[in-house]
CSV table of C-alpha atoms in Angstrom, one decimal:
chain,number,residue,atom,x,y,z
A,1,VAL,CA,-0.1,-24.6,-135.6
A,2,TYR,CA,-0.4,-28.0,-133.9
A,3,TYR,CA,-2.7,-28.6,-131.0
A,4,GLY,CA,-4.5,-31.4,-129.3
A,5,ARG,CA,-5.2,-33.4,-126.1
A,6,ASP,CA,-3.7,-36.6,-124.9
A,7,ARG,CA,-5.6,-39.6,-126.2
A,8,LEU,CA,-7.6,-40.0,-123.0
A,9,GLY,CA,-8.4,-36.2,-122.7
A,10,ARG,CA,-7.0,-35.9,-119.2
A,11,ARG,CA,-6.3,-32.1,-119.7
A,12,SER,CA,-8.7,-29.4,-120.8
A,13,LEU,CA,-8.5,-27.8,-124.2
A,14,LEU,CA,-11.2,-25.7,-125.8
A,15,LYS,CA,-11.5,-24.1,-129.2
A,16,SER,CA,-13.5,-21.1,-130.4
A,17,ASN,CA,-14.0,-20.0,-134.0
A,18,THR,CA,-14.7,-16.3,-134.6
A,19,HIS,CA,-17.0,-14.8,-137.3
A,20,GLU,CA,-13.9,-13.3,-139.0
A,21,GLY,CA,-12.4,-16.8,-139.5
A,22,GLY,CA,-10.0,-16.6,-136.5
A,23,ILE,CA,-9.5,-19.3,-134.0
A,24,THR,CA,-8.8,-19.3,-130.2
A,25,VAL,CA,-7.4,-22.4,-128.4
A,26,SER,CA,-7.4,-22.2,-124.6
A,27,SER,CA,-7.5,-24.4,-121.5
A,28,VAL,CA,-10.5,-22.3,-120.3
A,29,CYS,CA,-13.1,-20.2,-122.1
A,30,SER,CA,-14.2,-16.6,-121.6
A,31,GLY,CA,-17.6,-17.6,-120.4
A,32,PRO,CA,-21.0,-19.1,-121.4
A,33,THR,CA,-22.1,-16.0,-123.3
A,34,THR,CA,-19.8,-17.0,-126.2
A,35,ALA,CA,-21.5,-20.1,-127.4
A,36,SER,CA,-18.9,-20.9,-130.1
A,37,TRP,CA,-16.6,-22.6,-127.5
A,38,ALA,CA,-16.3,-26.4,-127.8
A,39,GLU,CA,-14.0,-29.0,-126.3
A,40,VAL,CA,-11.3,-30.3,-128.6
A,41,GLU,CA,-11.8,-34.0,-129.2
A,42,ALA,CA,-9.2,-36.3,-127.8
A,43,ASP,CA,-9.0,-38.2,-131.1
A,44,GLY,CA,-5.6,-37.0,-132.6
A,45,ILE,CA,-3.5,-34.0,-133.2
A,46,TYR,CA,-5.0,-31.0,-135.1
A,47,VAL,CA,-3.1,-28.9,-137.6
A,48,ILE,CA,-4.1,-25.4,-138.8
A,49,HIS,CA,-2.2,-23.9,-141.8
A,50,LEU,CA,-2.5,-20.3,-141.1
A,51,GLY,CA,-1.5,-19.2,-144.6
A,52,ASN,CA,-4.3,-21.2,-146.2
A,53,THR,CA,-7.2,-18.9,-145.5
A,54,SER,CA,-9.9,-17.2,-147.4
A,55,GLU,CA,-12.9,-15.1,-146.7
A,56,SER,CA,-15.2,-18.0,-147.4
A,57,THR,CA,-13.5,-20.9,-145.7
A,58,GLY,CA,-11.3,-19.3,-143.0
A,59,ASN,CA,-8.5,-21.4,-141.6
A,60,VAL,CA,-8.0,-24.8,-143.1
A,61,GLU,CA,-7.8,-27.5,-140.3
A,62,ARG,CA,-7.0,-31.1,-140.5
A,63,ARG,CA,-6.6,-34.0,-138.0
A,64,ILE,CA,-3.7,-36.4,-137.7
A,65,THR,CA,-5.2,-39.5,-136.1
A,66,TRP,CA,-3.4,-41.6,-133.6
A,67,PRO,CA,-1.3,-44.3,-135.2
A,68,GLU,CA,-2.8,-47.8,-135.6
A,69,THR,CA,-1.2,-50.7,-133.8
A,70,LYS,CA,-1.6,-54.4,-134.3
A,71,ASP,CA,-2.5,-54.8,-130.6
A,72,PRO,CA,-5.6,-52.7,-129.7
A,73,TYR,CA,-4.4,-52.5,-126.1
A,74,ASP,CA,-1.3,-50.6,-127.2
A,75,SER,CA,-3.6,-47.9,-128.5
A,76,LEU,CA,-5.6,-47.9,-125.3
A,77,SER,CA,-8.7,-49.3,-127.1
A,78,PHE,CA,-11.2,-51.8,-126.0
A,79,SER,CA,-10.9,-55.1,-127.9
A,80,PRO,CA,-13.9,-57.2,-129.0
A,81,PHE,CA,-15.3,-59.1,-126.1
A,82,SER,CA,-14.4,-62.8,-125.9
A,83,TRP,CA,-16.0,-65.5,-123.9
A,84,PRO,CA,-14.2,-67.9,-121.6
A,85,PRO,CA,-13.3,-71.3,-123.1
A,86,SER,CA,-16.5,-73.1,-124.0
A,87,GLY,CA,-17.9,-75.3,-121.3
A,88,LEU,CA,-15.7,-73.9,-118.5
A,89,GLU,CA,-17.1,-72.1,-115.6
A,90,VAL,CA,-16.0,-68.5,-115.0
A,91,PRO,CA,-13.3,-68.8,-112.3
A,92,ARG,CA,-14.0,-67.2,-109.0
A,93,LEU,CA,-12.2,-64.0,-108.0
A,94,SER,CA,-10.4,-64.5,-104.7
A,95,LEU,CA,-7.4,-63.3,-102.8
A,96,ALA,CA,-5.5,-66.2,-104.4
A,97,THR,CA,-6.2,-64.9,-107.9
A,98,PRO,CA,-3.0,-63.7,-109.6
A,99,ALA,CA,-4.7,-60.5,-110.8
A,100,VAL,CA,-4.8,-59.3,-107.2
A,101,ASN,CA,-1.0,-59.1,-107.0
A,102,GLY,CA,-0.9,-57.8,-110.6
A,103,LEU,CA,-3.2,-55.0,-109.6
A,104,LEU,CA,-1.0,-54.1,-106.7
A,105,VAL,CA,2.2,-54.0,-108.8
A,106,ASN,CA,0.7,-52.0,-111.7
A,107,LEU,CA,-1.2,-49.5,-109.5
A,108,ARG,CA,1.9,-48.9,-107.3
A,109,ASN,CA,3.9,-48.2,-110.5
A,110,ALA,CA,1.2,-45.7,-111.7
A,111,LEU,CA,1.2,-44.0,-108.3
A,112,THR,CA,4.9,-43.9,-107.9
A,113,ILE,CA,5.5,-41.7,-110.9
A,114,ARG,CA,2.7,-39.3,-109.8
A,115,VAL,CA,3.6,-38.8,-106.1
A,116,LEU,CA,7.3,-39.5,-105.6
A,117,ASP,CA,9.7,-36.5,-105.8
A,118,VAL,CA,7.0,-33.9,-106.1
A,119,PRO,CA,9.0,-30.6,-105.7
A,120,THR,CA,8.5,-28.3,-102.7
A,121,PRO,CA,6.4,-25.2,-103.6
A,122,PRO,CA,8.3,-22.0,-104.5
A,123,ALA,CA,9.4,-19.8,-101.6
A,124,GLN,CA,9.0,-22.6,-99.1
A,125,ASN,CA,11.8,-24.5,-97.5
A,126,SER,CA,9.5,-27.3,-96.4
A,127,THR,CA,5.8,-28.2,-96.5
A,128,PRO,CA,3.7,-30.4,-94.3
A,129,ALA,CA,2.2,-32.1,-97.4
A,130,LYS,CA,3.2,-32.1,-101.0
A,131,VAL,CA,0.4,-34.4,-102.2
A,132,ALA,CA,-3.3,-34.5,-101.2
A,133,ILE,CA,-6.0,-36.9,-102.1
A,134,LEU,CA,-9.6,-36.0,-103.1
A,135,PHE,CA,-11.0,-38.2,-100.3
A,136,SER,CA,-14.6,-39.4,-99.9
A,137,GLY,CA,-13.6,-42.4,-97.9
A,138,GLY,CA,-14.7,-44.7,-100.6
A,139,LEU,CA,-12.9,-47.7,-102.1
A,140,ASP,CA,-11.1,-46.0,-105.0
A,141,CYS,CA,-9.4,-43.2,-103.2
A,142,THR,CA,-8.8,-45.2,-100.1
A,143,LEU,CA,-6.9,-47.9,-102.0
A,144,LEU,CA,-4.7,-45.2,-103.5
A,145,ALA,CA,-4.1,-43.7,-100.1
A,146,ARG,CA,-3.1,-47.1,-98.7
A,147,ILE,CA,-0.6,-47.8,-101.5
A,148,MET,CA,0.8,-44.3,-101.2
A,149,ASP,CA,1.8,-45.1,-97.7
A,150,ASP,CA,4.2,-47.7,-99.0
A,151,ILE,CA,5.7,-45.3,-101.6
A,152,LEU,CA,6.2,-42.0,-99.8
A,153,PRO,CA,8.8,-41.4,-97.0
A,154,GLN,CA,7.2,-41.7,-93.6
A,155,ASP,CA,8.1,-38.0,-92.8
A,156,GLN,CA,5.8,-36.8,-95.6
A,157,ASP,CA,2.3,-36.0,-94.5
A,158,ILE,CA,-0.7,-36.7,-96.7
A,159,ASP,CA,-3.7,-34.5,-96.7
A,160,LEU,CA,-7.1,-36.1,-97.2
A,161,LEU,CA,-9.5,-33.4,-98.6
A,162,ASN,CA,-13.1,-34.2,-97.7
A,163,VAL,CA,-15.8,-31.9,-98.7
A,164,ALA,CA,-19.4,-31.5,-97.4
A,165,PHE,CA,-22.1,-29.1,-98.3
A,166,GLU,CA,-24.9,-27.4,-96.4
A,167,ASN,CA,-27.9,-28.6,-98.5
A,168,PRO,CA,-31.2,-26.8,-97.5
A,169,ARG,CA,-33.4,-29.3,-99.2
A,170,VAL,CA,-31.8,-32.3,-97.4
A,171,LEU,CA,-31.7,-30.5,-94.1
A,172,LYS,CA,-35.4,-29.5,-94.3
A,173,ALA,CA,-36.4,-33.1,-95.1
A,174,ALA,CA,-34.3,-34.4,-92.2
A,175,ALA,CA,-35.7,-31.9,-89.8
A,176,ALA,CA,-39.3,-33.0,-90.7
A,177,ARG,CA,-38.4,-36.6,-89.7
A,178,GLU,CA,-36.5,-35.9,-86.5
A,179,PRO,CA,-34.2,-33.3,-85.0
A,180,THR,CA,-30.6,-33.5,-86.1
A,181,THR,CA,-27.5,-32.8,-84.1
A,182,GLY,CA,-23.9,-32.0,-85.1
A,183,GLY,CA,-24.5,-29.4,-87.7
A,184,PRO,CA,-25.3,-29.6,-91.4
A,185,TYR,CA,-22.0,-31.2,-92.4
A,186,SER,CA,-21.5,-34.1,-89.9
A,187,LEU,CA,-24.3,-36.2,-91.5
A,188,CYS,CA,-23.2,-35.9,-95.1
A,189,PRO,CA,-22.5,-39.4,-96.3
A,190,ASP,CA,-19.0,-38.7,-97.5
A,191,ARG,CA,-18.1,-37.0,-94.2
A,192,VAL,CA,-19.3,-40.1,-92.2
A,193,THR,CA,-17.5,-42.5,-94.6
A,194,GLY,CA,-14.4,-40.3,-94.7
A,195,LEU,CA,-14.0,-40.1,-91.0
A,196,ALA,CA,-14.5,-43.9,-90.6
A,197,THR,CA,-11.9,-44.7,-93.3
A,198,TYR,CA,-9.5,-42.1,-91.9
A,199,ALA,CA,-9.6,-43.9,-88.6
A,200,GLU,CA,-8.9,-47.2,-90.4
A,201,LEU,CA,-6.0,-45.7,-92.3
A,202,GLN,CA,-4.5,-44.5,-88.9
A,203,ARG,CA,-4.9,-48.0,-87.5
A,204,VAL,CA,-3.4,-49.8,-90.6
A,205,CYS,CA,-0.7,-47.2,-91.3
A,206,PRO,CA,0.2,-45.7,-87.8
A,207,GLY,CA,3.6,-44.4,-88.9
A,208,ARG,CA,2.1,-41.8,-91.3
A,209,THR,CA,0.7,-38.4,-90.4
A,210,TRP,CA,-2.7,-38.4,-92.2
A,211,ARG,CA,-4.3,-35.0,-92.1
A,212,PHE,CA,-8.1,-35.1,-92.5
A,213,VAL,CA,-9.2,-31.8,-93.9
A,214,SER,CA,-12.9,-31.0,-93.3
A,215,ILE,CA,-14.0,-28.7,-96.0
A,216,ASP,CA,-17.4,-27.3,-95.1
A,217,VAL,CA,-19.2,-25.3,-97.7
A,218,SER,CA,-22.2,-23.2,-96.7
A,219,TYR,CA,-25.2,-22.7,-98.9
A,220,MET,CA,-24.5,-19.0,-99.3
A,221,GLU,CA,-20.9,-19.7,-100.3
A,222,THR,CA,-22.1,-22.2,-102.9
A,223,VAL,CA,-24.4,-19.7,-104.4
A,224,SER,CA,-21.8,-16.9,-104.4
A,225,HIS,CA,-19.4,-19.1,-106.4
A,226,ARG,CA,-22.0,-20.4,-108.9
A,227,PRO,CA,-21.2,-17.8,-111.6
A,228,GLN,CA,-17.5,-18.7,-111.5
A,229,LEU,CA,-18.3,-22.4,-111.6
A,230,THR,CA,-20.7,-21.9,-114.5
A,231,THR,CA,-17.9,-20.2,-116.5
A,232,LEU,CA,-15.3,-22.8,-115.6
A,233,ILE,CA,-17.4,-25.9,-116.6
A,234,TYR,CA,-18.6,-24.4,-119.9
A,235,PRO,CA,-19.3,-25.7,-122.5
A,236,HIS,CA,-20.7,-28.3,-120.1
A,237,ASN,CA,-23.9,-26.7,-118.9
A,238,THR,CA,-26.2,-29.1,-117.0
A,239,GLU,CA,-27.3,-29.3,-113.4
A,240,MET,CA,-25.3,-32.6,-113.0
A,241,ASP,CA,-22.1,-31.0,-114.4
A,242,LEU,CA,-22.5,-28.1,-111.9
A,243,SER,CA,-23.1,-30.3,-108.9
A,244,ILE,CA,-20.1,-32.6,-109.6
A,245,ALA,CA,-17.9,-29.7,-110.4
A,246,CYS,CA,-19.0,-27.8,-107.3
A,247,ALA,CA,-17.7,-30.7,-105.1
A,248,LEU,CA,-14.4,-30.9,-106.9
A,249,TYR,CA,-14.0,-27.1,-107.0
A,250,PHE,CA,-14.2,-26.6,-103.2
A,251,ALA,CA,-12.3,-29.8,-102.4
A,252,ALA,CA,-9.4,-28.7,-104.7
A,253,ARG,CA,-9.4,-25.3,-103.0
A,254,GLY,CA,-8.2,-27.2,-99.9
A,255,ILE,CA,-9.4,-24.7,-97.3
A,256,GLY,CA,-11.0,-26.2,-94.3
A,257,THR,CA,-10.4,-27.3,-90.7
A,258,ILE,CA,-8.3,-30.0,-89.0
A,259,ARG,CA,-8.1,-31.5,-85.6
A,260,SER,CA,-4.9,-32.6,-83.8
A,261,GLY,CA,-6.9,-35.2,-81.9
A,262,PRO,CA,-10.5,-36.5,-81.6
A,263,SER,CA,-11.2,-34.3,-78.5
A,264,ASP,CA,-9.3,-31.2,-79.7
A,265,ASP,CA,-11.0,-28.1,-81.2
A,266,SER,CA,-10.8,-27.7,-84.9
A,267,ARG,CA,-8.5,-25.1,-86.4
A,268,PRO,CA,-8.3,-23.5,-89.8
A,269,TYR,CA,-6.0,-25.1,-92.4
A,270,SER,CA,-5.2,-24.6,-96.0
A,271,SER,CA,-3.5,-27.5,-97.8
A,272,PRO,CA,-0.2,-26.5,-99.4
A,273,ALA,CA,-0.3,-29.5,-101.7
A,274,ARG,CA,-0.1,-28.6,-105.4
A,275,VAL,CA,-0.6,-32.2,-106.6
A,276,LEU,CA,-4.0,-33.8,-106.0
A,277,ILE,CA,-4.7,-37.5,-106.5
A,278,SER,CA,-8.1,-38.6,-107.9
A,279,GLY,CA,-9.6,-42.1,-108.0
A,280,LEU,CA,-11.5,-41.3,-111.3
A,281,GLY,CA,-11.4,-44.1,-113.8
A,282,ALA,CA,-11.8,-47.0,-111.4
A,283,ASP,CA,-15.6,-47.3,-111.9
A,284,GLU,CA,-15.3,-47.2,-115.7
A,285,LEU,CA,-12.6,-49.9,-115.7
A,286,PHE,CA,-13.8,-52.2,-113.0
A,287,ALA,CA,-17.6,-51.9,-113.3
A,288,GLY,CA,-18.4,-49.8,-110.3
A,289,TYR,CA,-21.6,-48.0,-111.4
A,290,THR,CA,-25.2,-49.3,-110.8
A,291,ARG,CA,-25.8,-49.3,-114.5
A,292,HIS,CA,-23.0,-51.9,-114.9
A,293,THR,CA,-25.0,-54.2,-112.6
A,294,THR,CA,-28.1,-53.5,-114.7
A,295,ALA,CA,-26.2,-54.1,-117.9
A,296,PHE,CA,-24.9,-57.5,-116.7
A,297,ALA,CA,-28.4,-58.5,-115.5
A,298,ARG,CA,-29.9,-57.7,-118.9
A,299,GLY,CA,-27.1,-58.8,-121.3
A,300,GLY,CA,-24.6,-60.9,-119.4
A,301,PHE,CA,-20.9,-60.3,-119.9
A,302,GLN,CA,-21.5,-59.0,-123.5
A,303,GLY,CA,-23.9,-56.3,-122.2
A,304,LEU,CA,-21.5,-55.4,-119.4
A,305,SER,CA,-18.6,-55.1,-121.9
A,306,ASP,CA,-20.6,-52.9,-124.2
A,307,GLU,CA,-21.5,-50.6,-121.3
A,308,LEU,CA,-17.9,-50.4,-120.0
A,309,GLU,CA,-16.7,-49.6,-123.5
A,310,LEU,CA,-19.2,-46.7,-123.8
A,311,ASP,CA,-18.2,-45.3,-120.4
A,312,TYR,CA,-14.5,-45.6,-121.1
A,313,ALA,CA,-14.8,-44.0,-124.5
A,314,ARG,CA,-16.6,-40.8,-123.3
A,315,LEU,CA,-14.4,-40.1,-120.2
A,316,GLY,CA,-12.5,-37.3,-122.0
A,317,LYS,CA,-15.7,-35.7,-123.3
A,318,ARG,CA,-17.9,-36.2,-120.3
A,319,ASN,CA,-15.6,-35.7,-117.2
A,320,LEU,CA,-11.9,-35.0,-117.6
A,321,GLY,CA,-11.9,-31.6,-119.3
A,322,ARG,CA,-14.5,-30.2,-117.0
A,323,ASP,CA,-12.8,-31.5,-113.9
A,324,ASP,CA,-9.4,-30.3,-115.0
A,325,ARG,CA,-10.7,-26.7,-115.4
A,326,VAL,CA,-12.3,-26.5,-112.0
A,327,ILE,CA,-9.4,-28.1,-110.2
A,328,SER,CA,-6.6,-26.2,-111.9
A,329,HIS,CA,-8.4,-22.9,-111.2
A,330,TRP,CA,-6.8,-23.1,-107.7
A,331,GLY,CA,-3.3,-23.6,-109.1
A,332,ARG,CA,-3.3,-27.4,-108.4
A,333,GLU,CA,-2.8,-30.3,-110.7
A,334,VAL,CA,-5.0,-33.4,-110.5
A,335,ARG,CA,-3.4,-36.7,-111.4
A,336,TYR,CA,-5.2,-40.0,-112.2
A,337,PRO,CA,-3.3,-43.2,-111.3
A,338,TYR,CA,-6.2,-45.4,-112.7
A,339,LEU,CA,-5.8,-43.6,-116.1
A,340,ASP,CA,-2.0,-44.2,-116.3
A,341,GLU,CA,-1.4,-45.6,-119.8
A,342,ASP,CA,0.6,-48.6,-118.7
A,343,PHE,CA,-1.9,-49.4,-116.0
A,344,LEU,CA,-4.7,-49.1,-118.6
A,345,ARG,CA,-2.9,-51.5,-121.0
A,346,TRP,CA,-2.7,-54.1,-118.2
A,347,THR,CA,-6.3,-53.5,-117.1
A,348,LEU,CA,-7.8,-53.7,-120.6
A,349,ARG,CA,-6.1,-57.1,-121.1
A,350,LEU,CA,-7.8,-58.6,-118.1
A,351,PRO,CA,-11.0,-60.6,-118.8
A,352,LEU,CA,-14.1,-59.1,-117.3
A,353,TRP,CA,-14.5,-61.9,-114.7
A,354,GLU,CA,-11.1,-60.9,-113.2
A,355,LYS,CA,-12.2,-57.3,-112.7
A,356,CYS,CA,-15.6,-57.8,-111.1
A,357,GLY,CA,-17.5,-60.7,-109.5
A,358,PHE,CA,-20.7,-60.7,-111.7
A,359,GLY,CA,-21.9,-64.1,-112.7
A,360,GLN,CA,-19.9,-66.0,-110.1
A,361,PRO,CA,-21.4,-68.4,-107.6
A,362,SER,CA,-22.2,-66.7,-104.3
A,363,VAL,CA,-19.9,-67.2,-101.3
A,364,SER,CA,-21.3,-69.4,-98.6
A,365,LEU,CA,-22.5,-67.1,-95.8
A,366,SER,CA,-21.6,-69.9,-93.3
A,367,VAL,CA,-17.9,-69.3,-93.9
A,368,PRO,CA,-16.6,-66.3,-91.9
A,369,SER,CA,-15.1,-64.0,-94.5
A,370,GLN,CA,-12.2,-63.0,-92.3
A,371,ASN,CA,-10.9,-66.6,-92.4
A,372,THR,CA,-11.0,-67.4,-96.1
A,373,ASP,CA,-9.3,-66.4,-99.3
A,374,ASP,CA,-12.8,-65.6,-100.6
A,375,PRO,CA,-14.1,-62.7,-98.5
A,376,LEU,CA,-17.8,-61.9,-98.9
A,377,LEU,CA,-17.6,-58.8,-101.1
A,378,GLU,CA,-20.1,-57.3,-103.6
A,379,PRO,CA,-19.3,-58.0,-107.2
A,380,SER,CA,-18.8,-54.5,-108.5
A,381,LYS,CA,-15.1,-53.6,-108.6
A,382,LYS,CA,-14.3,-56.8,-106.8
A,383,LEU,CA,-10.7,-56.9,-107.8
A,384,LEU,CA,-10.1,-53.5,-106.1
A,385,ARG,CA,-12.1,-54.7,-103.1
A,386,LEU,CA,-9.9,-57.8,-102.8
A,387,LEU,CA,-6.7,-55.8,-102.9
A,388,SER,CA,-8.1,-53.3,-100.3
A,389,TRP,CA,-9.0,-56.3,-98.1
A,390,LYS,CA,-5.5,-57.8,-98.6
A,391,LEU,CA,-3.8,-54.5,-97.6
A,392,GLY,CA,-5.8,-54.4,-94.3
A,393,MET,CA,-8.5,-51.9,-95.4
A,394,LYS,CA,-11.4,-54.2,-94.8
A,395,SER,CA,-14.0,-51.6,-94.1
A,396,ALA,CA,-13.1,-49.7,-97.2
A,397,ALA,CA,-13.4,-53.0,-99.2
A,398,THR,CA,-17.1,-53.2,-98.3
A,399,GLU,CA,-18.0,-49.6,-99.1
A,400,LYS,CA,-20.7,-49.2,-101.7
A,401,LYS,CA,-20.4,-46.8,-104.7
A,402,ARG,CA,-21.8,-43.3,-104.1
A,403,ALA,CA,-21.7,-40.5,-106.6
A,404,ILE,CA,-19.7,-37.5,-105.4
A,405,GLN,CA,-22.6,-35.0,-105.8
A,406,PHE,CA,-24.8,-37.1,-103.5
A,407,GLY,CA,-22.1,-38.1,-101.0
A,408,ALA,CA,-21.0,-34.5,-100.5
A,409,ARG,CA,-24.6,-33.3,-101.0
A,410,SER,CA,-23.8,-30.7,-103.6
A,411,ALA,CA,-26.7,-31.8,-105.8
A,412,LYS,CA,-30.3,-30.7,-105.7
A,413,MET,CA,-30.0,-28.0,-103.1
A,414,GLU,CA,-33.3,-26.4,-103.9
A,415,THR,CA,-36.8,-27.9,-103.6
A,416,GLY,CA,-38.4,-29.0,-106.8
A,417,ARG,CA,-38.1,-31.6,-109.5
A,418,THR,CA,-34.8,-30.4,-111.2
A,419,LYS,CA,-33.2,-33.2,-113.1
A,420,GLY,CA,-29.4,-33.6,-113.6
A,421,THR,CA,-29.8,-33.4,-117.4
A,422,GLU,CA,-31.5,-30.0,-117.3
A,423,VAL,CA,-29.6,-27.1,-118.8
A,424,LEU,CA,-28.5,-24.4,-116.4
A,425,SER,CA,-30.6,-21.3,-116.5
């Protein structure tokens, strides 16, 4: 029997060994009560010879590693960090940098094979949207949405799935400062950003029907789904795992409300899209996390390179299997354009200073950013920001990184000092 995950670990696969020497391989597990479940490593193809068993050793298993290549990028590996030519200043990233156009070409290719020619769901002659985007309004997902507009036919709608949670702890703290209006969801950071970016998409791409789906999740509903979520994320079992998975779980369900116009009443809506697009991978490739800024401040480009390599290497183990389980629970498939293998090969070949703007001289504040090839943008993920700016999404290009569990407010719902690393009780 042969089994394994792709070399990035984009799909879930779990394994459980029984006391009798048997083995179970499954996309999901039977629950956290069976502690023998573990995620299959994304480090090759595993082979079990079912005939080679004994009472003492059980099934004999071996691993076939991925083939070695002369070029580390062909095997989707980080190569040793190399400095720019001695004595040369790191070139500034600007709209004129060739990598900006390279990013557009390669990201469009990665998106095209994931969103074009998606079949209509069974028993439906047509559907208002075949593809939806997990949409916080942030840079990564907005850039994907903007490029999708150039790929899909204009008569294909695109659903933007935006999730917000009723968080009693946050609401209590806010009420102590000043009375709030608009309900518990309207002030969620991702709802505010999502609506602003939705409006920008409508201005820049007016020929497309963009459907902003407000997915509001009450505290009671969150609590009622917690046992199901705990089972789905296992063997991941921390508070952080749960809060991230919770946001993805309800977003992927796709049930919320929409408005035909700003002044119209909202009405119930369930997205028919079976393909969901995620911006995961952009932060790990283009230095989008706060810890990347810290790594550069402490260790320069070498420190940043080491941190990026660590993040990239643990994507399959830390995020992708867990996320795949909670999203596919609803019969939908998540696709990751930033983790397309050809896109990765192109990205991994880029020097660090063409991905982000760390270590580059600051832009003169006296030069209006709208009238220069060098807009004033923060250094994290600067290449993505430049492309977003070039494609007209200037507000999205300036958005700061915000973790999904804090943007949607699915984290730390109860008062206390619970840490993300704490094991679920």
